[in-house]
XYZ file of C-alpha atoms in Angstrom:
767
model
C -19.049 -100.919 40.778
C -21.039 -102.984 38.309
C -22.752 -104.713 41.257
C -23.457 -101.272 42.702
C -25.275 -100.216 39.552
C -27.246 -103.432 39.358
C -28.406 -103.288 42.966
C -29.815 -99.819 42.536
C -31.648 -100.545 39.308
C -35.386 -100.248 39.743
C -35.989 -103.412 37.774
C -34.109 -105.562 40.259
C -36.305 -104.292 43.041
C -39.040 -106.706 42.048
C -36.707 -109.569 41.264
C -34.559 -109.343 44.368
C -36.307 -112.210 46.117
C -35.706 -114.518 43.188
C -32.035 -113.622 43.053
C -31.580 -114.871 46.600
C -30.633 -111.711 48.422
C -32.613 -109.411 50.721
C -35.105 -107.119 49.064
C -34.407 -103.409 48.713
C -37.851 -102.681 50.118
C -36.731 -103.211 53.702
C -34.573 -100.131 53.772
C -33.392 -97.569 51.256
C -29.721 -98.243 51.971
C -30.177 -101.978 51.647
C -27.138 -104.254 51.914
C -25.251 -106.078 49.256
C -25.395 -109.869 49.422
C -22.487 -111.516 51.118
C -19.630 -111.771 48.669
C -20.526 -108.520 46.913
C -18.011 -105.741 47.548
C -19.215 -102.667 49.384
C -19.256 -99.666 47.009
C -16.534 -97.112 47.364
C -17.733 -93.944 49.031
C -16.332 -90.798 50.464
C -15.200 -91.718 53.947
C -16.233 -89.693 56.956
C -13.246 -87.848 58.331
C -13.137 -87.758 62.099
C -12.520 -84.215 63.365
C -8.887 -83.465 64.127
C -9.052 -81.454 67.316
C -6.292 -79.495 68.959
C -4.956 -81.118 72.144
C -6.327 -78.298 74.288
C -9.900 -78.655 72.931
C -12.203 -79.696 75.803
C -13.533 -83.231 75.379
C -17.326 -83.320 75.387
C -20.189 -85.614 74.345
C -23.608 -84.439 73.227
C -27.086 -85.937 73.362
C -30.650 -84.859 72.615
C -32.917 -85.316 75.622
C -36.290 -84.204 76.947
C -39.860 -84.378 75.682
C -39.286 -85.111 71.996
C -41.799 -85.225 69.163
C -39.405 -87.458 67.208
C -36.023 -89.047 67.771
C -33.877 -86.489 65.906
C -34.754 -83.524 68.103
C -34.550 -82.575 71.752
C -32.886 -80.567 74.469
C -29.137 -80.168 73.897
C -27.165 -81.739 76.728
C -23.387 -81.706 77.134
C -21.260 -84.238 79.021
C -18.227 -82.488 80.478
C -16.040 -83.132 83.469
C -18.002 -86.256 84.395
C -21.386 -84.541 84.482
C -24.286 -83.881 82.111
C -25.562 -80.336 81.762
C -27.548 -78.106 79.383
C -26.931 -75.137 77.075
C -28.536 -71.720 77.562
C -30.441 -70.174 74.646
C -28.752 -66.736 74.976
C -27.113 -65.858 71.617
C -27.720 -69.395 70.320
C -28.271 -69.520 66.554
C -28.919 -71.874 63.641
C -25.134 -71.973 63.144
C -24.697 -73.423 66.613
C -27.531 -75.869 65.949
C -25.710 -76.999 62.792
C -22.561 -77.733 64.792
C -24.590 -79.738 67.337
C -26.393 -81.811 64.703
C -23.249 -82.611 62.725
C -21.414 -83.600 65.888
C -24.258 -86.049 66.544
C -24.017 -87.449 63.014
C -26.906 -85.638 61.294
C -26.424 -83.928 57.938
C -27.803 -80.568 59.004
C -29.928 -78.629 61.450
C -33.545 -77.823 60.585
C -34.256 -75.395 63.416
C -33.597 -74.639 67.052
C -35.934 -73.863 69.965
C -35.404 -71.582 72.973
C -37.104 -71.432 76.374
C -36.955 -75.132 77.339
C -39.341 -76.283 74.615
C -38.307 -79.883 75.336
C -38.651 -79.526 79.087
C -36.310 -78.223 81.742
C -33.062 -80.036 82.296
C -31.339 -80.465 85.629
C -27.803 -80.187 86.903
C -25.297 -77.689 85.537
C -25.818 -75.240 82.690
C -22.494 -75.824 81.004
C -22.576 -73.253 78.202
C -24.006 -69.744 77.836
C -23.718 -67.053 75.144
C -22.576 -69.614 72.593
C -21.340 -68.129 69.307
C -20.656 -70.459 66.363
C -19.856 -69.816 62.712
C -21.241 -73.210 61.704
C -17.860 -74.516 60.562
C -16.671 -75.743 63.959
C -16.179 -79.498 64.317
C -17.421 -79.574 67.895
C -19.519 -77.319 70.113
C -16.502 -77.030 72.384
C -14.742 -74.946 69.681
C -17.470 -72.282 69.667
C -16.863 -69.194 71.781
C -18.844 -68.897 75.008
C -18.579 -67.599 78.555
C -16.682 -70.758 79.406
C -17.818 -74.056 80.870
C -20.057 -73.565 83.876
C -20.129 -69.766 83.600
C -23.785 -68.803 83.187
C -26.487 -66.576 84.601
C -29.296 -68.646 83.037
C -32.010 -70.819 84.504
C -33.251 -74.127 83.116
C -36.263 -72.304 81.693
C -33.778 -71.124 79.032
C -32.505 -74.553 77.988
C -32.033 -74.700 74.233
C -33.139 -77.492 71.899
C -32.527 -78.395 68.252
C -34.261 -80.231 65.412
C -31.873 -82.146 63.148
C -32.485 -83.577 59.692
C -33.488 -87.225 59.320
C -30.540 -87.916 57.057
C -27.335 -89.103 58.636
C -23.786 -88.204 57.554
C -22.441 -90.954 55.250
C -19.605 -92.837 56.912
C -20.234 -91.225 60.322
C -18.303 -92.970 63.084
C -19.023 -92.632 66.769
C -15.964 -91.564 68.727
C -16.142 -92.101 72.457
C -14.426 -89.456 74.583
C -16.083 -90.533 77.814
C -13.722 -92.609 79.926
C -16.442 -93.768 82.281
C -20.212 -93.635 82.634
C -20.645 -94.624 78.974
C -24.097 -95.976 79.873
C -25.345 -92.374 79.875
C -24.639 -91.959 76.145
C -27.280 -92.426 73.465
C -26.444 -94.669 70.521
C -24.932 -92.643 67.688
C -24.491 -94.573 64.439
C -24.996 -93.772 60.784
C -27.761 -96.286 60.093
C -29.632 -99.365 61.349
C -31.137 -102.279 59.414
C -32.609 -105.765 59.705
C -30.729 -108.050 57.304
C -32.522 -111.252 56.368
C -30.214 -114.264 56.688
C -32.382 -117.293 56.039
C -33.418 -117.803 52.426
C -37.080 -118.127 53.400
C -37.038 -114.590 54.822
C -34.984 -113.050 52.015
C -37.887 -113.489 49.618
C -40.464 -111.916 51.905
C -41.742 -108.378 51.877
C -41.485 -106.859 54.365
C -38.397 -108.443 55.933
C -39.425 -109.378 59.468
C -36.485 -111.477 60.715
C -32.721 -111.295 60.554
C -29.554 -109.757 61.982
C -29.728 -106.313 63.548
C -26.853 -104.365 62.034
C -25.578 -100.846 62.595
C -23.546 -98.783 60.180
C -20.628 -97.087 61.878
C -17.658 -95.586 60.110
C -19.141 -96.494 56.732
C -19.274 -100.249 57.452
C -22.164 -102.479 58.488
C -21.520 -104.361 61.716
C -23.424 -106.910 63.754
C -24.252 -106.415 67.430
C -23.006 -108.973 69.951
C -25.997 -110.495 71.744
C -24.371 -110.209 75.160
C -26.676 -108.060 77.326
C -29.248 -107.888 74.491
C -32.815 -108.191 75.797
C -36.283 -108.710 74.424
C -36.962 -105.042 75.210
C -34.262 -104.013 72.747
C -35.847 -106.288 70.128
C -39.157 -104.534 70.738
C -37.547 -101.165 69.983
C -35.939 -102.387 66.745
C -39.178 -103.953 65.535
C -41.087 -100.773 66.400
C -38.781 -98.487 64.434
C -39.199 -100.705 61.356
C -42.992 -100.555 61.548
C -43.837 -103.746 63.464
C -45.983 -103.716 66.628
C -44.142 -106.508 68.450
C -41.429 -109.150 68.540
C -41.529 -112.941 68.832
C -39.263 -115.905 69.458
C -37.239 -117.450 66.653
C -35.258 -120.635 66.038
C -31.960 -119.812 67.788
C -30.423 -123.170 66.876
C -30.459 -122.367 63.159
C -28.819 -118.989 63.687
C -26.150 -120.450 65.974
C -25.250 -122.950 63.262
C -25.097 -120.136 60.719
C -22.974 -117.947 63.039
C -20.365 -120.688 63.505
C -19.812 -120.886 59.756
C -19.251 -117.176 59.121
C -16.842 -114.603 60.396
C -18.617 -111.510 61.652
C -17.633 -107.903 62.128
C -19.058 -106.746 65.446
C -19.810 -103.263 66.710
C -17.834 -102.455 69.834
C -20.691 -101.785 72.233
C -23.730 -103.458 73.715
C -27.206 -101.883 73.673
C -29.509 -101.086 76.595
C -33.155 -100.268 75.797
C -36.119 -99.952 78.147
C -38.543 -101.106 75.444
C -40.334 -97.754 75.209
C -37.900 -95.963 72.926
C -39.301 -95.013 69.530
C -35.895 -95.384 67.875
C -32.635 -97.200 68.613
C -30.857 -93.834 68.806
C -32.776 -93.150 72.010
C -31.394 -96.294 73.678
C -28.292 -96.150 75.861
C -24.938 -97.597 74.981
C -23.583 -100.414 77.081
C -20.004 -101.279 77.916
C -17.728 -102.651 75.227
C -18.374 -106.399 74.918
C -16.315 -107.132 71.816
C -12.775 -108.463 72.078
C -9.836 -106.870 70.267
C -10.098 -109.493 67.539
C -13.687 -108.319 66.853
C -15.187 -111.474 68.317
C -18.245 -111.964 70.506
C -17.001 -114.495 73.045
C -19.620 -117.130 73.753
C -22.265 -115.251 71.810
C -23.540 -114.573 68.310
C -24.994 -111.684 66.291
C -28.272 -110.230 67.571
C -31.306 -111.583 65.724
C -34.809 -110.130 65.858
C -38.051 -111.616 64.620
C -40.890 -109.111 64.336
C -44.656 -109.552 64.202
C -46.154 -107.519 61.357
C -49.571 -105.923 61.526
C -52.300 -107.732 59.645
C -52.209 -105.280 56.738
C -48.493 -105.956 56.246
C -48.382 -109.733 56.638
C -45.356 -111.122 54.759
C -46.014 -112.207 51.236
C -44.197 -112.365 47.942
C -44.104 -108.991 46.192
C -46.349 -110.154 43.364
C -48.844 -111.849 45.631
C -49.420 -108.930 48.007
C -52.903 -107.702 47.140
C -54.295 -106.552 50.457
C -55.754 -103.099 50.821
C -55.102 -101.212 54.028
C -57.439 -102.089 56.867
C -57.125 -100.910 60.441
C -57.082 -103.761 62.907
C -58.735 -102.428 66.044
C -62.305 -101.118 66.227
C -61.693 -98.918 69.284
C -59.129 -96.547 67.744
C -58.708 -95.068 64.275
C -56.671 -92.434 62.427
C -58.453 -89.809 60.312
C -57.311 -87.015 58.020
C -53.791 -88.300 57.345
C -52.286 -88.253 53.865
C -50.243 -91.423 54.268
C -50.676 -94.850 55.792
C -50.084 -94.749 59.547
C -50.760 -91.076 60.177
C -53.766 -89.052 61.199
C -55.873 -87.504 63.916
C -56.435 -90.038 66.711
C -60.075 -90.906 67.380
C -61.462 -93.351 69.931
C -64.840 -95.076 70.176
C -66.808 -94.492 73.365
C -70.406 -95.580 73.912
C -70.864 -96.114 70.194
C -69.628 -92.647 69.171
C -66.247 -91.628 67.771
C -64.435 -88.714 69.393
C -60.992 -87.144 69.548
C -58.215 -86.905 72.153
C -57.084 -83.607 73.662
C -53.343 -82.994 73.231
C -52.659 -82.086 76.879
C -49.686 -84.258 78.017
C -49.670 -85.964 74.595
C -46.236 -87.456 73.948
C -44.251 -89.982 71.908
C -44.827 -92.760 74.448
C -48.614 -92.465 74.312
C -48.578 -92.041 70.546
C -46.602 -95.301 70.247
C -49.336 -97.172 72.122
C -51.817 -95.977 69.484
C -49.528 -96.965 66.620
C -48.892 -100.474 67.948
C -52.585 -100.958 68.675
C -53.337 -100.232 65.024
C -50.758 -102.744 63.779
C -47.946 -100.278 63.047
C -44.618 -99.850 64.809
C -43.664 -97.181 67.302
C -44.576 -93.541 66.747
C -42.284 -91.620 64.437
C -43.766 -88.321 65.582
C -46.563 -87.101 67.810
C -48.662 -84.146 66.693
C -50.621 -81.530 68.603
C -52.849 -78.561 67.845
C -55.113 -80.284 65.320
C -52.420 -80.082 62.630
C -53.998 -82.986 60.707
C -57.440 -81.402 60.698
C -60.039 -80.911 63.397
C -62.655 -83.460 64.357
C -66.364 -82.673 64.709
C -67.542 -85.046 67.440
C -66.948 -85.022 71.206
C -63.528 -84.934 72.903
C -63.394 -88.290 74.694
C -59.986 -88.258 76.426
C -57.703 -85.685 78.001
C -54.312 -85.767 79.758
C -53.614 -89.350 78.643
C -50.739 -91.077 80.437
C -49.433 -94.482 79.305
C -46.636 -96.737 80.526
C -45.941 -97.714 76.924
C -46.799 -101.406 77.288
C -50.600 -101.141 77.149
C -52.381 -103.117 74.436
C -54.760 -100.226 73.832
C -54.831 -96.525 74.611
C -58.168 -97.153 76.319
C -56.176 -98.959 79.052
C -54.107 -95.840 79.804
C -54.910 -93.432 82.589
C -56.745 -90.328 81.378
C -58.829 -87.447 82.652
C -62.459 -87.963 81.663
C -63.103 -84.252 82.143
C -62.177 -82.544 78.870
C -63.455 -79.113 79.838
C -61.393 -76.409 78.187
C -60.390 -78.691 75.322
C -61.537 -77.869 71.808
C -60.867 -79.500 68.458
C -58.055 -77.010 67.994
C -56.174 -79.290 70.418
C -56.859 -82.609 68.672
C -53.924 -85.023 68.996
C -52.407 -86.878 66.061
C -49.614 -89.340 65.225
C -47.258 -90.410 62.468
C -46.356 -94.067 62.896
C -43.444 -96.120 61.643
C -44.752 -98.444 58.922
C -42.969 -101.338 57.204
C -41.095 -100.506 54.011
C -42.987 -102.356 51.288
C -41.107 -100.949 48.296
C -44.281 -99.675 46.641
C -42.695 -96.274 45.936
C -40.235 -97.899 43.561
C -43.005 -99.234 41.313
C -44.624 -95.963 40.236
C -43.261 -92.564 39.212
C -44.437 -89.185 37.926
C -42.769 -87.904 34.786
C -42.763 -84.652 32.835
C -44.284 -82.411 35.495
C -43.068 -78.999 36.560
C -42.427 -80.269 40.085
C -42.027 -83.650 41.813
C -45.695 -83.373 42.868
C -47.173 -83.680 39.366
C -46.753 -85.540 36.117
C -47.762 -88.442 33.936
C -48.230 -91.662 35.916
C -45.778 -94.389 34.886
C -45.777 -97.835 36.499
C -43.344 -100.728 36.488
C -45.034 -103.848 35.162
C -43.961 -107.253 33.973
C -44.469 -107.841 30.256
C -43.252 -110.995 28.503
C -41.032 -111.916 31.415
C -39.288 -108.546 31.699
C -39.948 -105.456 33.780
C -40.994 -102.405 31.818
C -42.053 -98.861 32.613
C -45.290 -97.827 30.938
C -48.324 -95.582 31.234
C -51.806 -96.041 32.685
C -54.894 -95.803 30.467
C -56.850 -92.672 31.403
C -60.294 -94.095 30.613
C -62.254 -93.988 33.887
C -59.310 -92.327 35.663
C -60.467 -90.071 38.483
C -59.669 -88.470 41.824
C -59.915 -91.728 43.775
C -57.289 -93.435 41.604
C -55.087 -90.336 41.810
C -55.328 -90.463 45.624
C -53.839 -93.972 45.615
C -50.913 -92.870 43.417
C -50.110 -89.857 45.614
C -50.262 -92.000 48.743
C -48.079 -94.685 47.176
C -45.424 -92.078 46.365
C -45.665 -90.455 49.802
C -46.709 -87.157 48.209
C -49.859 -86.598 50.261
C -53.307 -86.151 48.748
C -54.398 -85.905 45.130
C -55.048 -82.397 43.926
C -56.317 -83.277 40.438
C -56.639 -86.308 38.182
C -55.849 -85.785 34.494
C -57.061 -87.809 31.513
C -54.801 -86.007 29.042
C -51.098 -85.450 29.646
C -49.780 -84.231 26.278
C -48.324 -81.193 28.071
C -46.242 -83.510 30.324
C -43.779 -85.325 28.067
C -42.674 -88.428 29.910
C -40.104 -91.009 28.919
C -40.638 -91.964 25.268
C -39.711 -95.548 26.114
C -42.618 -95.583 28.601
C -45.371 -94.391 26.221
C -46.970 -97.820 25.888
C -49.954 -98.614 28.106
C -49.173 -101.332 30.660
C -52.251 -100.912 32.875
C -55.889 -100.277 31.939
C -59.333 -100.453 33.495
C -58.056 -99.142 36.825
C -60.753 -98.737 39.467
C -59.726 -98.129 43.066
C -61.679 -98.133 46.301
C -59.347 -95.496 47.750
C -57.886 -97.594 50.575
C -55.186 -99.378 48.556
C -51.500 -98.952 49.367
C -50.465 -99.480 45.743
C -52.077 -98.883 42.348
C -51.429 -102.537 41.515
C -53.852 -103.498 44.310
C -56.737 -101.745 42.521
C -58.977 -103.585 40.106
C -57.551 -103.515 36.571
C -57.518 -105.521 33.369
C -54.279 -107.328 34.143
C -52.569 -108.569 30.986
C -55.794 -108.161 28.954
C -55.232 -104.487 28.170
C -58.053 -102.461 26.648
C -57.341 -98.800 25.949
C -58.787 -97.477 22.655
C -57.171 -94.044 23.016
C -53.770 -95.504 23.840
C -51.151 -94.007 26.122
C -48.711 -91.181 25.379
C -50.759 -87.945 25.258
C -53.860 -89.681 26.656
C -52.086 -91.345 29.570
C -53.311 -90.797 33.138
C -51.726 -88.050 35.200
C -51.950 -86.596 38.707
C -50.991 -83.599 40.740
C -50.476 -84.125 44.469
C -50.626 -81.860 47.492
C -49.466 -82.210 51.081
C -52.824 -80.888 52.309
C -56.470 -81.251 51.337
C -59.854 -79.787 52.303
C -62.389 -81.740 54.351
C -66.068 -80.839 54.113
C -68.466 -81.754 56.921
C -72.187 -80.983 57.071
C -73.395 -79.651 60.412
C -76.034 -82.194 61.383
C -77.400 -80.081 64.250
C -78.331 -77.262 61.872
C -80.288 -79.674 59.649
C -82.133 -81.089 62.640
C -82.978 -77.627 63.984
C -84.170 -76.022 60.727
C -86.316 -78.711 59.074
C -89.975 -77.886 58.388
C -92.735 -78.392 55.803
C -94.012 -75.691 53.470
C -96.919 -75.860 51.029
C -95.886 -73.516 48.218
C -98.081 -72.532 45.244
C -96.851 -73.553 41.816
C -96.933 -69.993 40.460
C -94.159 -69.157 42.967
C -92.077 -72.143 41.847
C -91.622 -71.406 38.160
C -87.912 -70.692 38.469
C -87.353 -73.856 40.510
C -89.483 -75.819 38.039
C -87.262 -74.675 35.161
C -84.226 -75.938 37.063
C -85.890 -79.345 37.668
C -85.919 -78.843 41.432
C -89.368 -80.464 41.744
C -90.406 -84.065 41.313
C -91.575 -85.295 37.905
C -95.290 -85.092 38.820
C -94.996 -81.295 39.110
C -95.154 -81.022 35.310
C -98.890 -81.831 35.401
C -99.654 -79.668 38.446
C -101.930 -76.632 37.818
C -100.476 -73.211 38.562
C -102.988 -72.596 41.351
C -102.158 -75.816 43.227
C -99.449 -76.420 45.821
C -96.311 -78.510 46.184
C -95.327 -79.828 49.611
C -91.654 -79.142 50.291
C -89.399 -80.547 53.030
C -87.180 -77.543 53.724
C -83.937 -77.402 55.722
C -80.705 -75.429 55.959
C -77.266 -76.796 55.063
C -74.194 -75.505 56.877
C -71.086 -77.021 55.279
C -67.794 -76.606 57.166
C -64.289 -76.953 55.779
C -62.326 -78.557 58.631
C -59.387 -79.614 56.456
C -56.004 -78.017 55.875
C -56.566 -76.345 52.485
C -59.374 -74.439 50.787
C -62.112 -76.302 48.928
C -62.093 -75.052 45.339
C -64.407 -76.157 42.510
C -62.901 -78.425 39.881
C -64.210 -76.344 36.974
C -62.426 -73.160 35.940
C -64.183 -69.801 35.846
C -64.617 -70.002 32.065
C -66.990 -72.969 32.455
C -69.148 -71.638 35.314
C -72.866 -71.375 34.505
C -74.983 -68.243 34.991
C -78.379 -68.820 36.668
C -80.997 -66.119 36.214
C -83.049 -67.436 39.101
C -80.239 -67.003 41.628
C -78.523 -64.105 39.832
C -75.025 -65.542 40.166
C -72.685 -68.106 38.626
C -72.696 -71.733 39.734
C -69.319 -73.474 39.799
C -70.376 -77.081 40.513
C -73.223 -78.896 38.761
C -73.245 -81.714 41.337
C -72.194 -80.690 44.838
C -74.798 -82.249 47.137
C -77.411 -85.002 46.898
C -80.578 -84.781 49.022
C -82.457 -88.071 49.382
C -85.301 -89.543 51.402
C -84.991 -93.311 51.870
C -87.395 -95.939 53.105
C -86.289 -98.012 56.101
C -85.097 -100.759 53.765
C -82.798 -98.277 52.017
C -84.678 -97.637 48.771
C -85.016 -94.069 47.524
C -88.560 -92.624 47.752
C -87.871 -88.918 47.127
C -84.898 -86.772 46.205
C -83.823 -83.195 45.922
C -83.070 -81.796 42.494
C -80.857 -78.840 43.343
C -79.322 -78.198 39.938
C -76.014 -76.620 40.878
C -74.248 -74.656 43.549
C -72.320 -71.507 44.215
C -69.592 -71.882 46.860
C -68.728 -69.030 49.212
C -67.677 -68.216 52.777
C -70.843 -67.317 54.673
C -69.201 -67.203 58.103
C -65.758 -68.023 59.519
C -64.169 -68.903 62.820
C -62.722 -66.050 64.851
C -59.550 -64.658 63.303
C -60.213 -66.063 59.819
C -61.157 -63.748 56.951
C -63.628 -64.571 54.199
C -62.004 -65.153 50.813
C -64.794 -66.347 48.539
C -68.140 -64.846 47.520
C -70.636 -65.516 44.737
C -71.592 -61.923 43.964
C -70.004 -59.978 41.111
C -68.484 -63.068 39.494
C -66.262 -63.480 42.554
C -63.891 -66.353 43.286
C -65.720 -69.399 44.638
C -64.701 -71.890 47.301
C -64.795 -72.535 51.054
C -61.855 -71.362 53.161
C -60.356 -73.535 55.906
C -62.177 -72.646 59.123
C -65.196 -71.212 57.271
C -68.603 -72.567 56.289
C -71.055 -72.122 53.462
C -74.734 -71.833 54.443
C -77.621 -72.684 52.117
C -80.596 -71.268 53.954
C -83.867 -73.153 54.125
C -85.710 -70.320 52.369
C -83.753 -70.289 49.087
C -84.895 -72.033 45.912
C -84.219 -75.750 45.572
C -83.041 -76.142 49.176
C -85.680 -78.815 49.717
C -87.029 -82.246 48.874
C -90.396 -82.331 47.079
C -92.531 -84.703 49.215
C -95.914 -83.924 47.628
C -96.422 -87.582 46.681
C -94.897 -89.058 49.846
C -97.021 -91.294 52.064
C -96.918 -90.841 55.861
C -94.369 -93.039 57.611
C -90.822 -93.362 58.968
C -87.905 -92.585 56.673
C -84.177 -91.912 56.509
C -83.105 -88.443 55.385
C -79.667 -88.443 53.754
C -77.372 -85.734 52.392
C -74.090 -86.436 50.585
C -71.549 -83.693 49.824
C -69.199 -83.958 46.841
C -70.853 -87.280 45.896
C -68.899 -87.820 42.673
C -65.515 -87.203 44.346
C -64.878 -84.373 41.881
C -62.694 -82.566 44.411
C -60.126 -84.410 46.526
C -60.663 -84.374 50.293
C -58.693 -85.795 53.191
C -61.734 -87.763 54.390
C -64.782 -88.699 52.335
C -66.502 -90.765 55.032
C -67.792 -87.653 56.848
C -69.384 -86.218 53.681
C -72.609 -88.109 54.334
C -75.184 -86.979 56.905
C -78.222 -89.036 57.938
C -81.256 -88.455 60.118
C -84.305 -90.354 61.227
C -87.407 -88.734 59.748
C -91.079 -89.218 60.683
C -93.871 -87.778 58.549
C -97.544 -88.026 59.569
C -98.986 -86.311 56.512
C -99.076 -82.902 58.197
C -95.907 -82.551 60.264
C -92.335 -83.794 60.096
C -89.853 -84.746 62.828
C -86.118 -84.929 62.135
C -84.011 -86.593 64.845
C -80.796 -88.579 65.484
C -78.941 -86.612 62.809
C -75.242 -87.487 62.498
C -72.392 -87.379 60.008
C -71.051 -90.558 58.433
C -68.444 -92.428 60.420
C -69.321 -90.680 63.683
C -71.036 -93.764 65.135
C -69.893 -97.350 65.546
C -70.622 -99.873 62.802
C -73.326 -101.453 64.971
C -75.203 -98.173 65.334
C -74.724 -97.280 61.670
C -76.422 -100.554 60.730
C -79.701 -99.134 62.055
C -79.524 -96.558 59.239
C -79.903 -98.560 56.008
C -79.059 -97.428 52.512
C -75.668 -95.856 51.891
C -74.121 -96.720 55.240
C -71.159 -94.391 54.829
C -69.512 -92.510 52.020
C -66.287 -94.467 52.445
C -64.580 -95.148 49.171
C -64.387 -98.876 49.875
C -68.155 -99.006 49.288
C -67.932 -97.711 45.692
């Protein structure tokens, strides 16, 4: 038990490579080194069924979003059939999931949500209490007695967590090849010393946990397609050859404990549990005659190339320029966007499935898809819809090679497709924690750092700490987006032993996978305020807003107005005019470049100002309170990117001017109302209100770049900052102005963006 405690200590996580055994980062339930005893645990008790209980097998089939859900199918009397949804309940779903080895049922779905089955409908009017050990013990009309059609086939969603010690029990005397693999867990165990020290682990034995014990798989009937599936589920896009001679030598020296069955995969499965079981290939003495344990060697994506834990300093970068993920909280998830004719656009979710989603994930350097998403659940795009009804074989190098319908008529951004990909386990979550908060989503940031040769938990200096740094912490912990960044955390008492500052001068670009990848002072700490009550803190949220400026409205509403100074006194007091206006006589004019701003919230949560109501500022000119001093920058740039004129809009009031159909307004500026922008609504600053302009009185005729940046100081967290910038070409002849080619940041290819100098995008990596 002492070894058990040591292996689960957070400190050993970083030292595991040096100790000569596989790193915990590869999998949460990581193995003990050979020679260490397995910890004692409560053993799974196989159900003791009465002799007259019908023998059945279950599987989850159909059009799944992820591997632990699907249409319930029953194998009985030598034939597979379905279950009708009449009288089905969450109690019945619980029995199904536990019989398949899952801890619990999350939900169930009627009306053939996972597609229509075929063959017999074995069970109808199923009534379970939830305590039955098999679906066959629940009351029903009897096997094969049903008045249902396959449009009523029931499905279930099971939890990700498996039952500890679960053991597959085969009751099928023949046709075992029709069964899905049902084991407690799967892992890649590094065998060679050179791979034990690497993170992530990319090569080693494939082992399954069945009956509470880890077992190797005999390589008889194992194919490269099965290796592809294993690599995909652990976050790697492909497999490669390895030195078989070394592993054969190793196998001859050790006695192995083999799983009874072989494995048959087609190569397109997103998880090993979706592969079929093969016939028993292991002898009674648990030997693999003429063979050896299955070994896989996986190719990691470029962002996850193997490295020592301390030397891994790469920030996340997507590999392929033709596809990208936007709006996701974590690495490897987001709305799928493709580049076509220099412009980024989305994919309609018609026929979107796990197979097609896996092509996207592998193309981006991740593994297979963990889940496919429909209905714009990760936020809606703003550009064109480039692809519809995409169909892939699963082996394409890029989704652009798949068949698709170029006609996307009828598709809107409410149908944008998304993915969650399997990514390699890097162990970053074990190196940071939140302490003292009221919930797991908030608290003082504490990091594990090496000091004087030992690993120690400590705090992060809050000087310069902001939303961007908080975003990295929330992502590293898998808690979504940052909600707020805190520079004082006296109200969150953390561990007293972790009060000392171990990291200072932190400055992140926003793309890092770990806080340790951000710029910081290293061992040369400099934090005058110290840690403890002045340590950095964060609060995280699963969702975030996403503001996008409507470029078409800017292009359509731009014009020039010559306005007399006596009508600009209020604007002059708010510094909305250029500096030369101070010497302008009251009877002269200022030339103003006017335009409207229509700012949409396309994210998944409301945009709320950072400042509380008590600190909002009353403006006599506008007769309402302003909640954000800096919300938008208006700039006019020369073609070489230098600023020649700028807007001086002092501050802003945020409200819902209009909303999409079915969405109610929640925020208004009048009467000291609550301020913000609701999801699906937009705030309009009309061209005819004060300060909604750039003063171009002193501007010479010529060609320019007009640029607007929303939330420029990153005061409020958003799911995507790159689309906060909007740029246009602008021509001014001294009398008239033309605004054209307006577009939001990140909507064009890098080549086309290069024709717009200055701030190319508002991506955090350009800070």
